[in-house]
CSV table of C-alpha atoms in Angstrom, one decimal:
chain,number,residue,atom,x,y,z
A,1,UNK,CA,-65.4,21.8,-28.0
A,2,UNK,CA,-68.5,23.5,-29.0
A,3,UNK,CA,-70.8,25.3,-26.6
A,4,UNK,CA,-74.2,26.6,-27.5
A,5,UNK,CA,-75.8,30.0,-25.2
A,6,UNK,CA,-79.2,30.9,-25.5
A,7,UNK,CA,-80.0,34.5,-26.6
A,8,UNK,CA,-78.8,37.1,-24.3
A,9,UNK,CA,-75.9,34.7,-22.8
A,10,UNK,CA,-72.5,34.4,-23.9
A,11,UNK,CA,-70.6,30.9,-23.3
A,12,UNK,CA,-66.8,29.2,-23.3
A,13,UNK,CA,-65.8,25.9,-22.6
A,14,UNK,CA,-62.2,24.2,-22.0
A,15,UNK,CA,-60.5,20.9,-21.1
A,16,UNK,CA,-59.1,22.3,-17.5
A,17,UNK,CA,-57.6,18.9,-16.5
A,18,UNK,CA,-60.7,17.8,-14.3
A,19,UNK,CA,-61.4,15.0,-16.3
A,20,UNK,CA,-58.9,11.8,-16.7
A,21,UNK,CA,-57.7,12.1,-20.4
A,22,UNK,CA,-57.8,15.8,-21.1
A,23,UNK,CA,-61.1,15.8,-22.2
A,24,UNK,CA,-64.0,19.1,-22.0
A,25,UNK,CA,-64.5,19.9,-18.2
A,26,UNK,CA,-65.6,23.1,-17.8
A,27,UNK,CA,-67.8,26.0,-19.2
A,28,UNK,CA,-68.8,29.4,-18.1
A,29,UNK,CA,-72.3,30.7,-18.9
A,30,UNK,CA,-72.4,34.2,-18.6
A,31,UNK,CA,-75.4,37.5,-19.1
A,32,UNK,CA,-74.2,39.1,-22.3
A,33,UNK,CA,-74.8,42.4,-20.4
A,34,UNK,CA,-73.5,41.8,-17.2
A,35,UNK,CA,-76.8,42.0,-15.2
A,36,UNK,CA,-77.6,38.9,-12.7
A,37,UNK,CA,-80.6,37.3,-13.8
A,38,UNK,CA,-83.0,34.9,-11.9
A,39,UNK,CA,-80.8,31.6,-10.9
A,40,UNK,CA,-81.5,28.4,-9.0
A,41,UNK,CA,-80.2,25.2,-7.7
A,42,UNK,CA,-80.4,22.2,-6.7
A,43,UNK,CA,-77.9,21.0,-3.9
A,44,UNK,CA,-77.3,17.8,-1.8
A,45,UNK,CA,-79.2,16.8,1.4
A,46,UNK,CA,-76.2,14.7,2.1
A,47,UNK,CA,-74.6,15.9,5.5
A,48,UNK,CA,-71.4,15.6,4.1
A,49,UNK,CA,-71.5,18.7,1.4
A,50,UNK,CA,-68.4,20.1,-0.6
A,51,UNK,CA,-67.0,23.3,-0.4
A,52,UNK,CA,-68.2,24.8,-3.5
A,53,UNK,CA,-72.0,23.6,-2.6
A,54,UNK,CA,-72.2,25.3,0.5
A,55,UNK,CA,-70.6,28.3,-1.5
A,56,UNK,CA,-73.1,28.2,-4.3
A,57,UNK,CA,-75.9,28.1,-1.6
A,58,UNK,CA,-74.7,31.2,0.4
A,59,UNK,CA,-74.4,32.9,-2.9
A,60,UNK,CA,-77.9,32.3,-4.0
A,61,UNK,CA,-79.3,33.6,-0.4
A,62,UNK,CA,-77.2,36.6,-0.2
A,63,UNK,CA,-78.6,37.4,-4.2
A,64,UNK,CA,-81.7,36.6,-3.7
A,65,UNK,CA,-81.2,34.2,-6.2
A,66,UNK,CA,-79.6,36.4,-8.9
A,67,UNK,CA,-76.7,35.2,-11.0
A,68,UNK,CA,-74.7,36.8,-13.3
A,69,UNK,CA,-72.8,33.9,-14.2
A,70,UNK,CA,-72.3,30.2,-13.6
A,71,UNK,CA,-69.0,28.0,-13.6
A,72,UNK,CA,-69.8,24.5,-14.8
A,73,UNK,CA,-67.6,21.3,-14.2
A,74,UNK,CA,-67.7,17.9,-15.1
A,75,UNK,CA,-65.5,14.6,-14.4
A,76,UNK,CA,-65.0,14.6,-10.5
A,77,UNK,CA,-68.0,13.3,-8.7
């Protein structure tokens, strides 16, 4: 698996069993340096949210919308 970062990002990518068949499920973008930069969502209106959306949204209010990274998954909507 191949994963492409813009400049000033590093990024890694792995099959971590999400998906049926093995394949590419999950990266990590991540600051070269370390520093949280500007970040932003986009989340559910559905009443019913997952865990790791309400998570996400907390995150982003108690940064002020500053990230220094972000998990990415794939394959279990």
């Amino acid at each position: 698996m191949s994963v492409t970062a813009a400049g000033g990002f590093v990024a890694a990518g792995r099959a971590a069993g999400i998906k049926a068949g093995g394949g590419p499920d999950l990266a990590l973008v991540a600051t070269a340096d370390r520093r949280p930069v500007p970040a932003a969502g986009v989340f559910t209106t559905n009443r019913a949210t997952a865990a790791p959306v309400l998570v996400t949204r907390d995150h982003l209010a108690a940064t002020a919308g500053r990230a220094a990274a972000v998990v990415l998954n794939s394959g279990n909507a």
